[in-house]
CSV table of C-alpha atoms in Angstrom, one decimal:
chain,number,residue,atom,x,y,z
A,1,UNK,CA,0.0,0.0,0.0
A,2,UNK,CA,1.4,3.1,-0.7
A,3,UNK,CA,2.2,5.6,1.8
A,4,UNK,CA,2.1,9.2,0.7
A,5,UNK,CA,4.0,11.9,2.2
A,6,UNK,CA,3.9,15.4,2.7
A,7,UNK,CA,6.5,17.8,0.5
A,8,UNK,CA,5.9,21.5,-0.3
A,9,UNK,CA,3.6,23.9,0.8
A,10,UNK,CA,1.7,23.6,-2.5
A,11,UNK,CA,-0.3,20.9,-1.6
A,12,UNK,CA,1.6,18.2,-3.7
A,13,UNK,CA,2.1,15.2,-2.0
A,14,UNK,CA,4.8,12.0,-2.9
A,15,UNK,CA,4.2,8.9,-3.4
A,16,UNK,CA,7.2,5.8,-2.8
A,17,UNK,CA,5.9,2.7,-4.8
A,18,UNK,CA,8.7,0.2,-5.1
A,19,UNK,CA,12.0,1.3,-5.8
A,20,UNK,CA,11.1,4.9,-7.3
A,21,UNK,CA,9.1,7.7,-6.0
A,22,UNK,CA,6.5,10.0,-7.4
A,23,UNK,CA,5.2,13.3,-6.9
A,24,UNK,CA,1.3,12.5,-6.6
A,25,UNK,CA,-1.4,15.3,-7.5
A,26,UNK,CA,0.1,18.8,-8.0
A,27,UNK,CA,-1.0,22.2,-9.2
A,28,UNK,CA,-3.0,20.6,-12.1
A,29,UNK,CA,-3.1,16.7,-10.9
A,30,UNK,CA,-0.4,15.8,-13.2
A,31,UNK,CA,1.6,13.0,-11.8
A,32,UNK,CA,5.3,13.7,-11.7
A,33,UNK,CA,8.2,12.0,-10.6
A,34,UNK,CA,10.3,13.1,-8.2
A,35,UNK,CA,13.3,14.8,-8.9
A,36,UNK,CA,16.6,12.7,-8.8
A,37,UNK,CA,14.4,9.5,-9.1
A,38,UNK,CA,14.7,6.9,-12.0
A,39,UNK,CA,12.7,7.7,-15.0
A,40,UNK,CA,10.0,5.5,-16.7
A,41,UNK,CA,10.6,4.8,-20.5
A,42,UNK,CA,7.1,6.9,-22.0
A,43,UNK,CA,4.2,4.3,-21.8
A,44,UNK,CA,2.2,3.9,-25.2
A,45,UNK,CA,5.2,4.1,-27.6
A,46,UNK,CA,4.5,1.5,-30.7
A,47,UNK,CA,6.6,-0.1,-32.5
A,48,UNK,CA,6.0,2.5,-36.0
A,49,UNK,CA,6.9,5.1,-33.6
A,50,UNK,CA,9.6,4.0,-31.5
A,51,UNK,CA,12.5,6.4,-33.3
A,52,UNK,CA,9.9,9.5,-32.3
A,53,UNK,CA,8.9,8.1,-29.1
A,54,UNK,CA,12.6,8.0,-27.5
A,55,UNK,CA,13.1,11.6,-28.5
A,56,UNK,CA,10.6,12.5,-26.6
A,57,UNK,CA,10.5,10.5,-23.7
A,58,UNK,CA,14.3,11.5,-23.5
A,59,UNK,CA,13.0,14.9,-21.6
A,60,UNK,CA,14.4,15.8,-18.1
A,61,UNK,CA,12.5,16.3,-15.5
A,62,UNK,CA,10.5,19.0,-14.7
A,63,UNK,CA,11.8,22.1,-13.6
A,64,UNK,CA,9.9,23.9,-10.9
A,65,UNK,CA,8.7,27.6,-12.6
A,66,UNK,CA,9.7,28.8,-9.3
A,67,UNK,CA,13.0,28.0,-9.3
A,68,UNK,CA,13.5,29.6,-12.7
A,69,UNK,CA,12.5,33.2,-10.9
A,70,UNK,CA,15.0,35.5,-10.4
A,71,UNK,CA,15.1,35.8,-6.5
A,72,UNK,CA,12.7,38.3,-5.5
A,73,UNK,CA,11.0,39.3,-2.0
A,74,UNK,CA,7.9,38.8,-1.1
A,75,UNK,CA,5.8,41.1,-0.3
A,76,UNK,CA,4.2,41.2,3.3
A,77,UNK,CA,1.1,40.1,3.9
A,78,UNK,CA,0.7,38.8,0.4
A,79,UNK,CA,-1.8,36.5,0.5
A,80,UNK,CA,-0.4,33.1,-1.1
A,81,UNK,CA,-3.0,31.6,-3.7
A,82,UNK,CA,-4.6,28.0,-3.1
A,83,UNK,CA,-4.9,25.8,-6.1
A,84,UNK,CA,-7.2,23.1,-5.3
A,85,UNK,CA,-6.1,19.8,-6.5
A,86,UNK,CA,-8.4,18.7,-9.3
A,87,UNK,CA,-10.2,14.8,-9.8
A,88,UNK,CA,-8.0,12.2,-9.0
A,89,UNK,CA,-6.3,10.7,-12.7
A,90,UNK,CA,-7.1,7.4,-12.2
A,91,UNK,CA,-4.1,5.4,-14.4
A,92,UNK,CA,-5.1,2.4,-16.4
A,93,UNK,CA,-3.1,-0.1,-14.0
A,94,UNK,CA,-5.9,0.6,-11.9
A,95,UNK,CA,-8.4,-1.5,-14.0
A,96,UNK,CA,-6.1,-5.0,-12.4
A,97,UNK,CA,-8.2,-4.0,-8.9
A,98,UNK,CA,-11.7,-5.3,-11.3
A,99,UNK,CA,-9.9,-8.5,-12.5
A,100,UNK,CA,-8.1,-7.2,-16.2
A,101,UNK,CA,-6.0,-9.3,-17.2
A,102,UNK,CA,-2.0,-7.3,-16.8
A,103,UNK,CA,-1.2,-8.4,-20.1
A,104,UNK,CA,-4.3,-6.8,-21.6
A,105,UNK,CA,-3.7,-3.3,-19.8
A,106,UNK,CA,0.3,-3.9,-21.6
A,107,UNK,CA,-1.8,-4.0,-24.7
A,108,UNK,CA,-4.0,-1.1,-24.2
A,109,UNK,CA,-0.9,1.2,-23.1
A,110,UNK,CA,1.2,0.1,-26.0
A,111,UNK,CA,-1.5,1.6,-28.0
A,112,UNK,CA,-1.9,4.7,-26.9
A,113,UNK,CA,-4.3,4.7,-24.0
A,114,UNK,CA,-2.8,5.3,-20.4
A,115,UNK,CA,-5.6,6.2,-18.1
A,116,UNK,CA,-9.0,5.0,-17.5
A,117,UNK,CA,-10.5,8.0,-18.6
A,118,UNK,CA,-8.9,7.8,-21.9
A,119,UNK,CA,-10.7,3.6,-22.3
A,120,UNK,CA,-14.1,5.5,-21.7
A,121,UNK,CA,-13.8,8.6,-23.8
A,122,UNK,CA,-12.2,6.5,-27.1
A,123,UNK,CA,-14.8,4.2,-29.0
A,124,UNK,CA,-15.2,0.3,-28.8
A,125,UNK,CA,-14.5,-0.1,-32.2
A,126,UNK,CA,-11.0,1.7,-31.9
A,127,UNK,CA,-10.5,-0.7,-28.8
A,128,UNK,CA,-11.6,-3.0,-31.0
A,129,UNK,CA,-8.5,-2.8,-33.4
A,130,UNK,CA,-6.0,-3.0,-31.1
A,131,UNK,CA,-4.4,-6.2,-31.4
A,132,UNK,CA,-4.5,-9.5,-28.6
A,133,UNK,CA,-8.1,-7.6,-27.9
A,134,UNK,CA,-11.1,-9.5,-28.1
A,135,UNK,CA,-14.7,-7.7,-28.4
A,136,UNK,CA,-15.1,-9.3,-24.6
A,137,UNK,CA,-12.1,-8.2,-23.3
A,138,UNK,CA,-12.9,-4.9,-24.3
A,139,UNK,CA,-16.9,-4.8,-23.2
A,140,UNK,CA,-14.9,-5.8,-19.9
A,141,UNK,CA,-12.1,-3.3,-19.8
A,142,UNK,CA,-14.9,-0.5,-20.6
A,143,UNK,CA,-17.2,-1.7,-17.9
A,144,UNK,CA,-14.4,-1.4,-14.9
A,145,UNK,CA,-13.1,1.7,-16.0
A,146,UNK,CA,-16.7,3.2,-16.3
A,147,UNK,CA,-16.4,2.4,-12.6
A,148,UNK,CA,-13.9,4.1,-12.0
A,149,UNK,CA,-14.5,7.4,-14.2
A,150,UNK,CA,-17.8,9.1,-13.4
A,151,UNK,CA,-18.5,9.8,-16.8
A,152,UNK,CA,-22.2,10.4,-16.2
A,153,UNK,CA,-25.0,12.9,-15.2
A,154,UNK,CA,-23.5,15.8,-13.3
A,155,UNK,CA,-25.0,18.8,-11.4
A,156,UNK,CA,-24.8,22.5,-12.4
A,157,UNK,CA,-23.0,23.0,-9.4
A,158,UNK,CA,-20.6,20.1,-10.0
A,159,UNK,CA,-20.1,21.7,-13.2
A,160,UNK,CA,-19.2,24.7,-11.4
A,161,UNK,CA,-16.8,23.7,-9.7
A,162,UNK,CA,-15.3,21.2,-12.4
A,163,UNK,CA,-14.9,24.8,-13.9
A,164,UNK,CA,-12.5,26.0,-11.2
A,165,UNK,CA,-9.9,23.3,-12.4
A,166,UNK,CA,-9.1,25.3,-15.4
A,167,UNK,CA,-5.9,27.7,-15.8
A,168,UNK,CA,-5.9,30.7,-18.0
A,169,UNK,CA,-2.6,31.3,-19.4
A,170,UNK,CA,-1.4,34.7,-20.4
A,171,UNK,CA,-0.7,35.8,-23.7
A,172,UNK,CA,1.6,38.4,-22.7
A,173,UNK,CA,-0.2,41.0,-23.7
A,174,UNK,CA,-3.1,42.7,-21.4
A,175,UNK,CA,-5.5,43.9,-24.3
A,176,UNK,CA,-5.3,40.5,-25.8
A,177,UNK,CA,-6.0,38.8,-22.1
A,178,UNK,CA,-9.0,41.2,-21.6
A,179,UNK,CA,-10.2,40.0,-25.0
A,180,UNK,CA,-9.8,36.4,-24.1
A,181,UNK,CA,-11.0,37.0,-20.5
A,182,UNK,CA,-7.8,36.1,-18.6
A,183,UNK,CA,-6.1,34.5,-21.2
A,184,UNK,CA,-5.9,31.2,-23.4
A,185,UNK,CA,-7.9,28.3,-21.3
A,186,UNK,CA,-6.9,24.4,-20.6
A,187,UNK,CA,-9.6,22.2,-21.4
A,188,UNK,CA,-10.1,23.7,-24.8
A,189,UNK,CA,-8.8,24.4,-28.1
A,190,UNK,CA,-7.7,27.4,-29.5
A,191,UNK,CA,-7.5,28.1,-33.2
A,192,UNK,CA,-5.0,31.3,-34.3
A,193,UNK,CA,-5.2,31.7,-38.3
A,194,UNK,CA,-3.7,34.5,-40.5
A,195,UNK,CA,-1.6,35.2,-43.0
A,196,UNK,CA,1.9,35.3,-43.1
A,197,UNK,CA,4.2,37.5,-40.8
A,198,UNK,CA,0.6,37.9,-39.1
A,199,UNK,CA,2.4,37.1,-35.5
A,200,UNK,CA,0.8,33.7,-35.2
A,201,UNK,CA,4.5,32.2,-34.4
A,202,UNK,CA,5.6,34.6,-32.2
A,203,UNK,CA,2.6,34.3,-30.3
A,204,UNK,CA,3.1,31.0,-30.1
A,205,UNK,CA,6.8,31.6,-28.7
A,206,UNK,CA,5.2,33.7,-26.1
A,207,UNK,CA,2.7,31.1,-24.2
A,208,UNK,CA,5.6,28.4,-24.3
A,209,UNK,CA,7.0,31.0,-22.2
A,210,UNK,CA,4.3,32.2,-20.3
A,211,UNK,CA,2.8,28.9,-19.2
A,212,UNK,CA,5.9,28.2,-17.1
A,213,UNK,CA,5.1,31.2,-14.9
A,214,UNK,CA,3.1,30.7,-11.3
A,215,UNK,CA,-0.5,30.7,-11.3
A,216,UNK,CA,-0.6,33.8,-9.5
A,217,UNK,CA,1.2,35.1,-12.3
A,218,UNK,CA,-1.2,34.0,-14.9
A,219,UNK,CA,1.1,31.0,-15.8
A,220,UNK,CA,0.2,27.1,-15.7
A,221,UNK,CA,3.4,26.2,-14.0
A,222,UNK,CA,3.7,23.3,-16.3
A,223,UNK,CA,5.7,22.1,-19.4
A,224,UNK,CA,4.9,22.5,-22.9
A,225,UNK,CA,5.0,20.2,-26.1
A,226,UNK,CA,5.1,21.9,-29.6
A,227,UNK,CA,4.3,19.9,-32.8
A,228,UNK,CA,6.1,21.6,-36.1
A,229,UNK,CA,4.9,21.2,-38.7
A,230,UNK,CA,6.2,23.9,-40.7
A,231,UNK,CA,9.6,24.6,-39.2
A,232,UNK,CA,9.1,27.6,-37.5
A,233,UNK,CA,9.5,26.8,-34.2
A,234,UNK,CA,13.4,28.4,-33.5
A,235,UNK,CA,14.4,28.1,-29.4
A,236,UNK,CA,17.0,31.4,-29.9
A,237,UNK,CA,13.8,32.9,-30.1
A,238,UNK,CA,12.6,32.0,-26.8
A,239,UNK,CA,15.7,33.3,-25.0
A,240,UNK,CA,14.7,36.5,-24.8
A,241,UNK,CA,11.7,36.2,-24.0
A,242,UNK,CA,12.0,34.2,-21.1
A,243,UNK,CA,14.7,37.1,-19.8
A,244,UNK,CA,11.4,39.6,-20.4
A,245,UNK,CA,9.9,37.7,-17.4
A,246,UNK,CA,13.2,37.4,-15.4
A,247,UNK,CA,13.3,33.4,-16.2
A,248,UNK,CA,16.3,30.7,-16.7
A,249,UNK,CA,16.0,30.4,-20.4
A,250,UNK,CA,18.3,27.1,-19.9
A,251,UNK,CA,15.3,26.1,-17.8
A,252,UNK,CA,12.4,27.4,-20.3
A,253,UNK,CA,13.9,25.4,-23.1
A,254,UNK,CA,14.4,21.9,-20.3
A,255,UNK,CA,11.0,22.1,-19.8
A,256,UNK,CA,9.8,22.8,-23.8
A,257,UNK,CA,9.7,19.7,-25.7
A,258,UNK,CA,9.7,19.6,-29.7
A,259,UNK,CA,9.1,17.1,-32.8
A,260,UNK,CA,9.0,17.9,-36.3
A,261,UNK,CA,6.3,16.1,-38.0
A,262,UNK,CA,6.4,15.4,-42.1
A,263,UNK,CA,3.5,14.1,-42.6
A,264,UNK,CA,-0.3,13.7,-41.2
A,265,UNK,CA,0.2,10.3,-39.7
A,266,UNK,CA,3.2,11.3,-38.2
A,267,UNK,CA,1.3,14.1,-36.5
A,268,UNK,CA,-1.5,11.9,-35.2
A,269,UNK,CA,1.2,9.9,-33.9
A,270,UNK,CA,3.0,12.3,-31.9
A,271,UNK,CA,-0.3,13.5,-30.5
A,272,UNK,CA,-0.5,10.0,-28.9
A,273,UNK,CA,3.8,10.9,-27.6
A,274,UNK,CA,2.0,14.5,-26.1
A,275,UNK,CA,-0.9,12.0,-24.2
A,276,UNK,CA,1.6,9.7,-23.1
A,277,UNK,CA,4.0,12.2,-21.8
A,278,UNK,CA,0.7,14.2,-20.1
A,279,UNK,CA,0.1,11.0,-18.0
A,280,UNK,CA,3.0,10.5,-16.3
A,281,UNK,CA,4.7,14.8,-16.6
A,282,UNK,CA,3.0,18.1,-15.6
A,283,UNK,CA,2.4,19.5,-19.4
A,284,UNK,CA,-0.2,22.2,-19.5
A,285,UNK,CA,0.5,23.0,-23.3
A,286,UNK,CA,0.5,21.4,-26.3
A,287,UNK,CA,1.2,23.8,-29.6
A,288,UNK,CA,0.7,22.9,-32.8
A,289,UNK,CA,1.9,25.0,-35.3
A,290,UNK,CA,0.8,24.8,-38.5
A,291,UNK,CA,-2.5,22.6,-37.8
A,292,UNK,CA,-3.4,22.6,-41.4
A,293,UNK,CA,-0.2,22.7,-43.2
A,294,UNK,CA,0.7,18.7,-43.7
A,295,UNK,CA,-3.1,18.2,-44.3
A,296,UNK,CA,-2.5,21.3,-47.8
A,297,UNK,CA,0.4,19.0,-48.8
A,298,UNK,CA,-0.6,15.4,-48.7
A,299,UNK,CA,-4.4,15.9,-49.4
A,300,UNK,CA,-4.8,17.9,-52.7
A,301,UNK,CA,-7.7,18.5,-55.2
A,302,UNK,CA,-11.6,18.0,-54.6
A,303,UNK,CA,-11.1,14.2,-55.3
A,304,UNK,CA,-9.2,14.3,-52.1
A,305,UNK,CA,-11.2,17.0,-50.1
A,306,UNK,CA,-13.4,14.3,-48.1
A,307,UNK,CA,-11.0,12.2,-47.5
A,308,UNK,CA,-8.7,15.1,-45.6
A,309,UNK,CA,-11.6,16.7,-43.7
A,310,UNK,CA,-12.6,13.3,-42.4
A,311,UNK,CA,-9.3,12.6,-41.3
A,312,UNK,CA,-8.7,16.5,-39.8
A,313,UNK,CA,-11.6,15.1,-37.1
A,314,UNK,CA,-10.4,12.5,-35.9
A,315,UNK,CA,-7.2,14.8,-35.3
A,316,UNK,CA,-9.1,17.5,-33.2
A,317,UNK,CA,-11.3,14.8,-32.0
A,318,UNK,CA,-8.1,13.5,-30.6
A,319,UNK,CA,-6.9,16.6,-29.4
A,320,UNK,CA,-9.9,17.4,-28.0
A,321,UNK,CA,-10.0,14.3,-25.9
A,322,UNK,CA,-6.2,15.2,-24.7
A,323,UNK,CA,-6.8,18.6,-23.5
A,324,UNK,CA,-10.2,17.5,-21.3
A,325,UNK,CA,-8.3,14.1,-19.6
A,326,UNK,CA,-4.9,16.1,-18.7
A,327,UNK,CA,-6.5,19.8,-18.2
A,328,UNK,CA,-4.6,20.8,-21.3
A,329,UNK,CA,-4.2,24.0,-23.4
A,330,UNK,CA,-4.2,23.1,-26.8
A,331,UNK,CA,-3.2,26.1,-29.2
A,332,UNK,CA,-3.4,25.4,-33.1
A,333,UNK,CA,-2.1,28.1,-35.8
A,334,UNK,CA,-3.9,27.9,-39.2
A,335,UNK,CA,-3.4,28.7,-42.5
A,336,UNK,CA,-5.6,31.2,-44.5
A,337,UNK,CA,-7.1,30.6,-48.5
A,338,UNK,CA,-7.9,33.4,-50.8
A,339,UNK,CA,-11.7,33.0,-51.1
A,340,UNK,CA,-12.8,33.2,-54.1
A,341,UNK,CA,-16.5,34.1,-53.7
A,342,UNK,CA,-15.4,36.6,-51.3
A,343,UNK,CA,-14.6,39.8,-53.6
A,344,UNK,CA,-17.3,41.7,-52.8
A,345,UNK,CA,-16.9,44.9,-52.4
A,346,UNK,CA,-18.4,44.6,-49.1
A,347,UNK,CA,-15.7,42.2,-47.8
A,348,UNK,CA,-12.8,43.9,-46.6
A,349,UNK,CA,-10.6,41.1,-46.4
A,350,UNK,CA,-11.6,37.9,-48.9
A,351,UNK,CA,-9.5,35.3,-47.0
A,352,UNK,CA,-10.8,32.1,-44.9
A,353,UNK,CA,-8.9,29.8,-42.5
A,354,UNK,CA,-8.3,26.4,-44.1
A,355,UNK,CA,-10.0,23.6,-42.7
A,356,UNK,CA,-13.8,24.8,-43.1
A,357,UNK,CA,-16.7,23.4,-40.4
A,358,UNK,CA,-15.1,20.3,-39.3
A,359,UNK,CA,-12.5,22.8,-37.6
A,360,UNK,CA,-14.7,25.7,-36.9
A,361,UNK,CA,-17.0,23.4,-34.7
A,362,UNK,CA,-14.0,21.5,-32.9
A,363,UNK,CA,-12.1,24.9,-31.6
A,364,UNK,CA,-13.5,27.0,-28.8
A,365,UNK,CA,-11.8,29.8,-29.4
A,366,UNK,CA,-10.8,31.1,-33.2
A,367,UNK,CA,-9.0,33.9,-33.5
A,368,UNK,CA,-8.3,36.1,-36.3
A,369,UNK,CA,-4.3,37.9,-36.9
A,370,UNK,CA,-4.1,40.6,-39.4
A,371,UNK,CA,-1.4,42.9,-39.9
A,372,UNK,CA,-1.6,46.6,-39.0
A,373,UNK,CA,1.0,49.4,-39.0
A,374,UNK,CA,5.1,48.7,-38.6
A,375,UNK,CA,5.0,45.7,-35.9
A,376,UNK,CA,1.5,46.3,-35.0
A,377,UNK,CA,-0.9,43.5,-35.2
A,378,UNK,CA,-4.6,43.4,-35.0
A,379,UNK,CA,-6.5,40.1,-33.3
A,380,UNK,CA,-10.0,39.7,-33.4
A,381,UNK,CA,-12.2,37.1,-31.5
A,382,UNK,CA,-14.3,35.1,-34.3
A,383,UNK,CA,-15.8,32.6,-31.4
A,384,UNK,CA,-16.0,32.3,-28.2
A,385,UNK,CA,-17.7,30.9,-25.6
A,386,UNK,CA,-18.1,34.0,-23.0
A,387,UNK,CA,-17.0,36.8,-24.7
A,388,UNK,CA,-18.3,38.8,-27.8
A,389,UNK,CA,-16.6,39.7,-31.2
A,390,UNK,CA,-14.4,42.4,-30.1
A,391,UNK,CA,-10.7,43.2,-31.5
A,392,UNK,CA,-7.3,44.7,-30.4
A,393,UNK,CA,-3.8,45.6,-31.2
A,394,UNK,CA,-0.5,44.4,-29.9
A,395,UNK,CA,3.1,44.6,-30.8
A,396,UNK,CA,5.3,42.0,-31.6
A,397,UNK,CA,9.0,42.1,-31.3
A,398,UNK,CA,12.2,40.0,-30.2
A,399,UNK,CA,10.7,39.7,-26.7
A,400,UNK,CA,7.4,38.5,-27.9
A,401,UNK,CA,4.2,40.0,-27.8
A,402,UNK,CA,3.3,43.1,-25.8
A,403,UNK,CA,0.7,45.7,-25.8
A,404,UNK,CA,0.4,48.3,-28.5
A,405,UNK,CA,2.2,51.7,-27.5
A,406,UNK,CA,-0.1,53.4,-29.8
């Protein structure tokens, strides 16, 4: 039985289990593992991905965004925030306790799925595929973790309070926060499209940055995964912004991890790396910049259209899944397409994000970057769930972005 024990003032407790030790729920109910303890090899890697799967599950551990503050006094009497632990993430080892076969749960985690959560939310017929699982194993493996995950009728209250799990991270700029209301939000997707030198990058640059802060600093204090897909992603670049908010950028860039992907499949593949790094590390981003672009490239013509927009949801349908089981900030950048119905002289800008309905309806948020004067962009709120169509301008520059000084 494990015994856990008391650690930091945050509320995060350890846990021993055999010969390593793990840090149990922290400020987002991530589990961690200790620092200076032996590190797992990432569960979930398959045999297609193995090359990709060591790269990533190479990462250090976690550095503390606290450490990575400059040493600063605190203020008396400041009144230290209490971030209140979040459901239990109940791991898929814990299916054994309702008689699942060990070797089955091996199977199950070699494809991709790591909690209990993740065996409810997927479909049977996915389960289904895996191989060495039988439709009865699986109506079985479904049953005990549906005891496990209450995955049915809530309250509005409950709902309520669910709501209080999420972080809001800042964007670095105020006027874009106040836009948001507090800033990009875990649990959700949110879509960023523009043309470019629109500031969609450097954005992007900014909440790798950002999320590493302290909650009471409007950070997640967790790591961040980025998916490029179009090679923009450059870690000189994050240097100076982490010095803009006093941070180690050593630190920043041991706690960012990053894959190149060359093709859609490889990108649906290291979205499973990103869930099976989020069950067992404290990531509270995952960035995926460009969403669209492999999809352009490998999917081309109207002979092909059907085939790429069915295949663009299952991706959000994945990364939608992701962000709501590890209380997750997913941040997409999209391309724009001339449209060509949209001349009018009405229509001030005839341009459209690439990806039509299937990705309108999967993001909560879709914001639109246009290009204003010198270094001044303009970002407008297309959808989103609380706040109205408004816009506003920020400047972008070595150190990120920052508010307008117009």
């Amino acid at each position: 039985r494990r015994t856990p024990i008391a650690t930091r003032g945050s509320g995060t407790r350890a846990r021993r289990g055999g010969d390593e030790e793990y840090l149990g729920r922290g400020r987002g109910g991530r589990r961690a593992r200790a620092p200076g303890c032996p590190r797992e090899e990432a569960d979930g890697e398959r045999e297609t991905r193995s090359s990709v799967g060591r790269s990533v599950a190479s990462v250090t551990k976690m550095v503390p965004a606290a450490e990575m503050m400059k040493e600063r006094e605190c203020p008396a009497g400041m009144d230290v925030e209490v971030v209140k632990e979040p459901d239990e993430l109940e791991m898929i080892e814990e299916l054994a306790r309702f008689g699942i076969n060990a070797g089955d749960i091996k199977k199950a985690k070699e494809a991709g799925y790591h909690t209990a959560k993740s065996i409810v939310m997927i479909p049977k017929k996915a389960l289904y595929s895996v191989r060495g699982l039988s439709e009865a194993k699986v109506d079985k493996m479904v049953e005990a973790a549906s005891k496990l995950v209450k995955c049915g009728f809530i309250t509005g209250t409950e709902a309520l309070q669910k709501r209080k799990q999420i972080f809001k991270i800042t964007s670095g700029s105020q006027a874009v926060d106040d836009l948001l209301g507090g800033g990009i939000e875990t649990q959700s997707i949110t879509e960023c499209f523009g043309e470019y030198r629109s500031g969609k990058t450097q954005l992007s640059h900014t909440l790798a940055v950002t999320t590493q802060l302290e909650v009471s600093q409007g950070g997640g204090f967790g790591k961040v995964a980025v998916i490029d897909t179009d090679g923009a992603f450059r870690p000189e670049n994050v240097i100076p912004i982490a010095q803009r908010y006093g941070l180690n950028p050593e630190r920043v860039l041991d706690n960012i991890v990053t894959a190149k992907a060359y093709n859609t499949d490889h990108q649906m593949e290291l979205v499973d790396h990103v869930g099976a790094l989020c069950a067992t590390q404290p990531f509270r981003l995952l960035i995926i910049d460009s969403l669209t672009a492999l999809f352009r490239s490998d999917y081309s013509g109207r002979g092909e259209l059907a085939e790429r927009q069915q295949k663009l949801n299952q991706m959000m349908s994945k990364i939608k899944r992701l962000a709501d089981q590890y209380n997750v900030a997913v941040f997409v950048t999209n391309q724009v397409m001339a449209d060509p119905g949209g001349g009018s002289v009405f229509v001030q800008d005839a341009k459209k994000p690439i990806g039509g309905h299937i990705l309108a309806h999967a993001s909560s948020v879709r914001l639109s970057l246009r290009k204003g004067k010198g270094e001044s962009r303009i970002i407008k709120v297309i959808q989103h769930p609380n706040m109205p169509e408004a816009d506003a301008t920020f400047d972008i520059s070595n150190q990120g972005i920052a508010d307008s000084n117009d």
